[in-house]
mmCIF file of C-alpha atoms in Angstrom:
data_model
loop_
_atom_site.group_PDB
_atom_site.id
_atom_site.type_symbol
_atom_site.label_atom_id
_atom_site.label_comp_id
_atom_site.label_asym_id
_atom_site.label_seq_id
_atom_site.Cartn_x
_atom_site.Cartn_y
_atom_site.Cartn_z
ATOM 1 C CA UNK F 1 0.000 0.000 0.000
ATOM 2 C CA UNK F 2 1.150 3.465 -0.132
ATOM 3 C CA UNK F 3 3.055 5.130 2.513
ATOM 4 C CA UNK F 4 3.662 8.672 3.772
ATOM 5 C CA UNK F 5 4.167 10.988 0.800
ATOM 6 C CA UNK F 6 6.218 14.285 1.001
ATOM 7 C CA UNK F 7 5.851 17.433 -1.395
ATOM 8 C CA UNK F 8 8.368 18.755 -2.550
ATOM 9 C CA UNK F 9 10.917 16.593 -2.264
ATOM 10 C CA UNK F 10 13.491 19.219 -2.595
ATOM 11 C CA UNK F 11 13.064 23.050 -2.188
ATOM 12 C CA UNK F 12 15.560 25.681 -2.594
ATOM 13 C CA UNK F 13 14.844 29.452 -1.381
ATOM 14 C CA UNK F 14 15.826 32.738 -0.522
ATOM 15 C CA UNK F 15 16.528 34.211 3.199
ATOM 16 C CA UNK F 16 13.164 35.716 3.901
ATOM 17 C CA UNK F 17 11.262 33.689 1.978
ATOM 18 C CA UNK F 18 8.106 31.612 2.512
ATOM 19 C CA UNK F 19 7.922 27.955 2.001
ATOM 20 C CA UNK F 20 5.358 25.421 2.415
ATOM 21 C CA UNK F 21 6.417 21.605 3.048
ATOM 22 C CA UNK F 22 3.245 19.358 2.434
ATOM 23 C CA UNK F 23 2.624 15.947 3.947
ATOM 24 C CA UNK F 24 0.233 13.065 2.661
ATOM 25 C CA UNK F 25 -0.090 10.509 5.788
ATOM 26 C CA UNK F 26 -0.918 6.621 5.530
ATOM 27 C CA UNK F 27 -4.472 6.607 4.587
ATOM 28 C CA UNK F 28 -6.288 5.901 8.057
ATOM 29 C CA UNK F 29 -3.794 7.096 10.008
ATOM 30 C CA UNK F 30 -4.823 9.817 12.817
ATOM 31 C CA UNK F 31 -1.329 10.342 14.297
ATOM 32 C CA UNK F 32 0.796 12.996 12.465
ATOM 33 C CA UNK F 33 4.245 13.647 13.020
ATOM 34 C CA UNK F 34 6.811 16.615 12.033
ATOM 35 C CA UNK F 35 10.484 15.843 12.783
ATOM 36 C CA UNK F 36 13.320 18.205 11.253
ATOM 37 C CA UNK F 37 16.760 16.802 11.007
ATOM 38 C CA UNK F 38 20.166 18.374 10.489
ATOM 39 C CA UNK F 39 23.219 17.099 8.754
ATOM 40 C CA UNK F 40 24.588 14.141 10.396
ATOM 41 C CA UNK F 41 21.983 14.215 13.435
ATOM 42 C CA UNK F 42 18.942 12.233 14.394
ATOM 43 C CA UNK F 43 15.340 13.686 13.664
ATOM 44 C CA UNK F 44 14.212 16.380 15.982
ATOM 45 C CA UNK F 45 10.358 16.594 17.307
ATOM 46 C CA UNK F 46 8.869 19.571 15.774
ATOM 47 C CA UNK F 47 5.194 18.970 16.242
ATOM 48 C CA UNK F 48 2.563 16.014 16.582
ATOM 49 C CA UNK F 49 -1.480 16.103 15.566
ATOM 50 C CA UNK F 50 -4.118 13.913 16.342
ATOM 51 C CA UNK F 51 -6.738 14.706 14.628
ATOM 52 C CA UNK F 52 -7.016 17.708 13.502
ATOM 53 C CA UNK F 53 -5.196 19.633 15.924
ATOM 54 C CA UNK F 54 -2.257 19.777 17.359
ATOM 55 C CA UNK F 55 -1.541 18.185 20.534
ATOM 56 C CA UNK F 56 2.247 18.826 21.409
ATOM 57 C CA UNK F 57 3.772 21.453 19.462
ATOM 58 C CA UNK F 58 6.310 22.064 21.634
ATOM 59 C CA UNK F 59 8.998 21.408 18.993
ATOM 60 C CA UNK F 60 8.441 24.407 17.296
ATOM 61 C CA UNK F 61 11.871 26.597 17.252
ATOM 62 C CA UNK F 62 9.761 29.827 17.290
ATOM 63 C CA UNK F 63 6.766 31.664 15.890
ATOM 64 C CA UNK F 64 7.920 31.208 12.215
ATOM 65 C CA UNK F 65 7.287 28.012 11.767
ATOM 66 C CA UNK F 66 3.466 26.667 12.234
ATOM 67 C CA UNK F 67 1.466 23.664 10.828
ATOM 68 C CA UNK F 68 -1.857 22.538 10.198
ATOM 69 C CA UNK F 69 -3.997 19.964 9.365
ATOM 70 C CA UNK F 70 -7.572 21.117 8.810
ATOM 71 C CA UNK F 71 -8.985 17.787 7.899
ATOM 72 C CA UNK F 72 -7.148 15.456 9.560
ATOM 73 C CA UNK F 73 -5.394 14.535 7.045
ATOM 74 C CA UNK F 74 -3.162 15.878 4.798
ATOM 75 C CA UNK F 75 -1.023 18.346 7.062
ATOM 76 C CA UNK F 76 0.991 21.327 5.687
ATOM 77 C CA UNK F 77 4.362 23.051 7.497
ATOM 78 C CA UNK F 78 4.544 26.546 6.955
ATOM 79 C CA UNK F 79 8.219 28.199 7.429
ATOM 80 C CA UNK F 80 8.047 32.431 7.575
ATOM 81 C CA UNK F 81 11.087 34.388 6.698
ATOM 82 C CA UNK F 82 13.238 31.733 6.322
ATOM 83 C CA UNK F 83 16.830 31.735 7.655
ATOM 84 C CA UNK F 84 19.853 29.244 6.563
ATOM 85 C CA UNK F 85 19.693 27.890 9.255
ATOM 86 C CA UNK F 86 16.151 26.243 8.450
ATOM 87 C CA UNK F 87 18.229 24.059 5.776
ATOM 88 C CA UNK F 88 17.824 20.222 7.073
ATOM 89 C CA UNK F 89 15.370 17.773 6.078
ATOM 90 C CA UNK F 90 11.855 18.074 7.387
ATOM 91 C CA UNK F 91 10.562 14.471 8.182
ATOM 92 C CA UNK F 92 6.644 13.735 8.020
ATOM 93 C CA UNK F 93 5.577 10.506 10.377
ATOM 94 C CA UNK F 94 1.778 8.840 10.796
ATOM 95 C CA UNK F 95 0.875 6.395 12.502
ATOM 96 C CA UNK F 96 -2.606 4.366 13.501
ATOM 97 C CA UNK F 97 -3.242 5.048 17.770
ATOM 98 C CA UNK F 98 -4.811 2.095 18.657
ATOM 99 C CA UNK F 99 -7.660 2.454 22.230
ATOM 100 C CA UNK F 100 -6.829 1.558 25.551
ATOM 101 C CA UNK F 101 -7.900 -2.507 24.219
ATOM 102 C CA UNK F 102 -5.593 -2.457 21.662
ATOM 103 C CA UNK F 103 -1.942 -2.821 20.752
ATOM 104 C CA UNK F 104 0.425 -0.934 22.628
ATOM 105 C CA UNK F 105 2.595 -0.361 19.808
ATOM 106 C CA UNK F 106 2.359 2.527 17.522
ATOM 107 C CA UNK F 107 4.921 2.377 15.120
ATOM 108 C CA UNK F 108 5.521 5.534 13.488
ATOM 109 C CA UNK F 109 5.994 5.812 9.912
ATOM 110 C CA UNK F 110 7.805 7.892 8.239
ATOM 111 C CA UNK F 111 8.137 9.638 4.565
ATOM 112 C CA UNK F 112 11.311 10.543 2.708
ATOM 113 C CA UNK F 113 11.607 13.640 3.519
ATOM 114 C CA UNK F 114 11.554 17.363 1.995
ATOM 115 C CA UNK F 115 15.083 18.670 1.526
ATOM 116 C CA UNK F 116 14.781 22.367 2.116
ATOM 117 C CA UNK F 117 17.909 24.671 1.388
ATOM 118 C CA UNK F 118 17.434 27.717 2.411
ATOM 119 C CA UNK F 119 20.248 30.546 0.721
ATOM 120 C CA UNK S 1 23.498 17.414 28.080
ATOM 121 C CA UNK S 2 21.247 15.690 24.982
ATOM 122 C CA UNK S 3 18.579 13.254 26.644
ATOM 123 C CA UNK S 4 19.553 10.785 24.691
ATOM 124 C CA UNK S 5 22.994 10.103 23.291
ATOM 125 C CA UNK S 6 24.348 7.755 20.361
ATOM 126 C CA UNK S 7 27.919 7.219 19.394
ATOM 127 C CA UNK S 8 28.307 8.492 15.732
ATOM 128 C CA UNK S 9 31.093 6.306 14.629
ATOM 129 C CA UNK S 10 31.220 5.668 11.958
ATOM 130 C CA UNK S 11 31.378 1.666 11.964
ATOM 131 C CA UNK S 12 32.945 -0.410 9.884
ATOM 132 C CA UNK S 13 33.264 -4.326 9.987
ATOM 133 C CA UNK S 14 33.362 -7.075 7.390
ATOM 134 C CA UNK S 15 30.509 -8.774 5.910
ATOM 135 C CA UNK S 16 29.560 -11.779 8.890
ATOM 136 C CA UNK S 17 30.162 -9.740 11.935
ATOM 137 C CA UNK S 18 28.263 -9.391 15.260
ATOM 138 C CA UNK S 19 27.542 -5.309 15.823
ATOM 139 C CA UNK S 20 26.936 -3.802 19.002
ATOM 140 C CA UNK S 21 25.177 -0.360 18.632
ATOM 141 C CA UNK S 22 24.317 1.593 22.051
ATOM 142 C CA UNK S 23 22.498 4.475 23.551
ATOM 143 C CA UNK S 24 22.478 6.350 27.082
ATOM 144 C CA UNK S 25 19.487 8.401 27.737
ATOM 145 C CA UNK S 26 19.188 10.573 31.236
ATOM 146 C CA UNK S 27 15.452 11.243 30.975
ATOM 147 C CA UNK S 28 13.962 8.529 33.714
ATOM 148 C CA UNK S 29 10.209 9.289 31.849
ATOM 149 C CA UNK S 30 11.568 6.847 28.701
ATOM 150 C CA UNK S 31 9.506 4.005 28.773
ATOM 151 C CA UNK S 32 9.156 2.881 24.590
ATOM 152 C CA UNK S 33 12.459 2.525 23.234
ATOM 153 C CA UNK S 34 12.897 1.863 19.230
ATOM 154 C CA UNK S 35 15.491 1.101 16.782
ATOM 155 C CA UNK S 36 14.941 2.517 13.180
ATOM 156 C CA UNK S 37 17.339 2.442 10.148
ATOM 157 C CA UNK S 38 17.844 5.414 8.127
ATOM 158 C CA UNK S 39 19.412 4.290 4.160
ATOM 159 C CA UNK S 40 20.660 7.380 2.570
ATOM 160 C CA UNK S 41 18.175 9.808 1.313
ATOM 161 C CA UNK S 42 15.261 7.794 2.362
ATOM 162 C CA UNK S 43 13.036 8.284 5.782
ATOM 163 C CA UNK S 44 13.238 5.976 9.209
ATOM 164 C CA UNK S 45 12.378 2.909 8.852
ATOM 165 C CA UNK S 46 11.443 0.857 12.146
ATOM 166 C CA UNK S 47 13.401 -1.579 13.024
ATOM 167 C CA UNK S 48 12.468 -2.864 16.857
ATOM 168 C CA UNK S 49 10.336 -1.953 19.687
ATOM 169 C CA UNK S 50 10.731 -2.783 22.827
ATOM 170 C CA UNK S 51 8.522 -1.422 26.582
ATOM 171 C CA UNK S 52 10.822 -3.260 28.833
ATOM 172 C CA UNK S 53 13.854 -4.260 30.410
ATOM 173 C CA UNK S 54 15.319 -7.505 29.077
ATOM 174 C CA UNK S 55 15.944 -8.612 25.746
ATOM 175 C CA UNK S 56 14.287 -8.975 22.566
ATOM 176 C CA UNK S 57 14.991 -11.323 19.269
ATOM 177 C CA UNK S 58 13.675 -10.819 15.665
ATOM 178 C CA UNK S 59 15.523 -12.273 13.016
ATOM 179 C CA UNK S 60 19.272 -11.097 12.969
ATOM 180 C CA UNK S 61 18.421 -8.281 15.335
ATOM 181 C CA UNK S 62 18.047 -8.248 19.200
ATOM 182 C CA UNK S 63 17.035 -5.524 20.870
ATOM 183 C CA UNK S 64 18.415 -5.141 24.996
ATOM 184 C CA UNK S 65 17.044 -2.527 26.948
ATOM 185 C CA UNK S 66 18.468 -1.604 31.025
ATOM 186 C CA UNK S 67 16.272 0.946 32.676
ATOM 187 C CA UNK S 68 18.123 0.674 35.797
ATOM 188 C CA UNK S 69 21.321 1.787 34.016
ATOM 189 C CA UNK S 70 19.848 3.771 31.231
ATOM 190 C CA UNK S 71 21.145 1.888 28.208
ATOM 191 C CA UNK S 72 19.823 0.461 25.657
ATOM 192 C CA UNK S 73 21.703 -1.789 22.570
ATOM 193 C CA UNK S 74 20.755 -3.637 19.621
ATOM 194 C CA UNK S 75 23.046 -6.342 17.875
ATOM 195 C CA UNK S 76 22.577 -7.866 14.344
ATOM 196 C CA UNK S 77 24.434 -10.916 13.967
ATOM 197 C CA UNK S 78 25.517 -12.267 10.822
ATOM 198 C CA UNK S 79 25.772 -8.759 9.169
ATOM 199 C CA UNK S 80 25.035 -8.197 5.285
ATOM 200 C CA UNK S 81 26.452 -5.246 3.121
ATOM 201 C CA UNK S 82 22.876 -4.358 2.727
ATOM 202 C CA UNK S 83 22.418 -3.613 6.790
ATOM 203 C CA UNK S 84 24.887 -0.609 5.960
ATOM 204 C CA UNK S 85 22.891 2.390 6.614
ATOM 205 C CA UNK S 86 22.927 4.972 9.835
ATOM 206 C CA UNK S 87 20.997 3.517 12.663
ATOM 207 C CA UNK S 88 19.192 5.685 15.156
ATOM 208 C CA UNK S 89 17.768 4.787 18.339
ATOM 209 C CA UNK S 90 14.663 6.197 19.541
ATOM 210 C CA UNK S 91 12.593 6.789 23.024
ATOM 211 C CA UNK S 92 9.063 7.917 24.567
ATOM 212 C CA UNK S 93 7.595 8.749 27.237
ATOM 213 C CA UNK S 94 4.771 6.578 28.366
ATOM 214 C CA UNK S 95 0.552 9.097 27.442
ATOM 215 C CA UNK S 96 -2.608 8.427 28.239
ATOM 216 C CA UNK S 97 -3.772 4.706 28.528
ATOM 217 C CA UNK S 98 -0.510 3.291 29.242
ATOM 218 C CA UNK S 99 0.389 3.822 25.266
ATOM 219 C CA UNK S 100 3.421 5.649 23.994
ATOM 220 C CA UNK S 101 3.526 9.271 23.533
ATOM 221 C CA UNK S 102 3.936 10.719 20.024
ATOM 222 C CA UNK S 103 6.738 12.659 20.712
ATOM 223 C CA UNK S 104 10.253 10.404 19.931
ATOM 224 C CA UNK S 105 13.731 11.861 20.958
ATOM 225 C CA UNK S 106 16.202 10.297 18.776
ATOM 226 C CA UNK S 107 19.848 9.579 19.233
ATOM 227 C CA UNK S 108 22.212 11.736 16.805
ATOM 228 C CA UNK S 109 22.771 8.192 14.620
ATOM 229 C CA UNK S 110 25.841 5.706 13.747
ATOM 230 C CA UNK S 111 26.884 5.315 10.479
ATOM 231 C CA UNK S 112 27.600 1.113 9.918
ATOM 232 C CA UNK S 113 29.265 -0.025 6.817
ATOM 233 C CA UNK S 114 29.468 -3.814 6.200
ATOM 234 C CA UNK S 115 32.064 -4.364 3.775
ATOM 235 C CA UNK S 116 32.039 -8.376 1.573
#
């Protein structure tokens, strides 16, 4: 079946610019998962919905990034006045939360990535 | 301090090995602990999960977890040129209902390279 889709898969940009990094989840899936990750490191929470809003976002660096999912599906991360140091791959996760009576495990996963460079 | 931390090698060994890979973590609220590989370009891919102390066997792999001492391991025995990729532990905090929390911290990553 098909997994987590990212859009783009690569984005280059200005300083200052806006970009928007779009993620398709696992159909069924009401867990979703941002994750950034730098250049030889391991992902880095950003923020994580359930539903359609957001229930930890405390991964956020700061007020210019944000992200939605108005649905409940599809989710879209919004970067304002980017800086280069936004460059790193930006990491979409889903995954299926199961009730109290079912499996404990909820594997998370993830999509290839977008690889934003920001100039 | 990072809350959870992964040497970065990178590894190499030859093509039948036994590798250890390990992680320390200070935050006593870790309760899920995963291993995922990571091939170049491509996304996480699970690899093990494991909720307790004590080890755990699939395959190749085994997973080892010590809460009382923090550390966590996973070993692949017989190891293929294809199990080269960076390999990146993973930990939650226990949410609501006794499940994992969303939230994973990851470990920075170790490079492996199985060479025939």
């Amino acid at each position: 079946g098909a997994g987590v889709s990212q859009t783009p898969s690569n984005k280059v940009t200005e300083k200052g610019k806006y970009v928007e990094l779009r993620c398709d989840p696992i159909s069924g899936h009401t867990a979703l998962y941002w994750y950034r990750q730098s250049l030889g490191q391991g992902p880095e929470f950003l923020i994580y919905f359930q539903g359609t809003g957001a229930a930890d976002d405390s991964g956020l660096p700061n007020d210019r990034f944000f992200a939605v999912r108005p649905e409940g599906s599809v989710s879209t991360l919004k970067i304002q006045r980017t800086e280069r140091g936004d460059s790193a791959v930006y990491l979409c996760a889903s995954s299926f939360q199961m009730g109290l009576a079912g499996a404990l495990q909820e594997t998370q996963y993830f999509g290839p990535g977008t690889r934003l460079l920001v100039l | 301090q990072k809350e959870v931390e992964q040497d970065p090698g990178p590894l190499s060994v030859p093509e039948g090995a036994i590798v250890s890979l390990n992680c320390t973590y200070s935050n006593s609220a870790f309760q899920y602990f995963m291993w995922y590989r990571q091939y170049s370009r491509k996304g996480p891919e699970l690899l093990m999960y494991t909720y307790s102390s004590g080890n755990k066997e699939d395959g190749r792999f085994t997973a080892q977890v010590d809460k009382s001492s923090k550390y966590i391991s996973l070993f692949i025995r017989d190891s293929q040129p294809s199990d080269s990729a960076t390999y990146l532990c993973a930990m939650s905090a226990a949410g609501a209902g006794g499940t994992s929390y969303g939230k994973l911290t990851f470990g920075q990553g170790t490079i492996l390279t199985v060479h025939p």
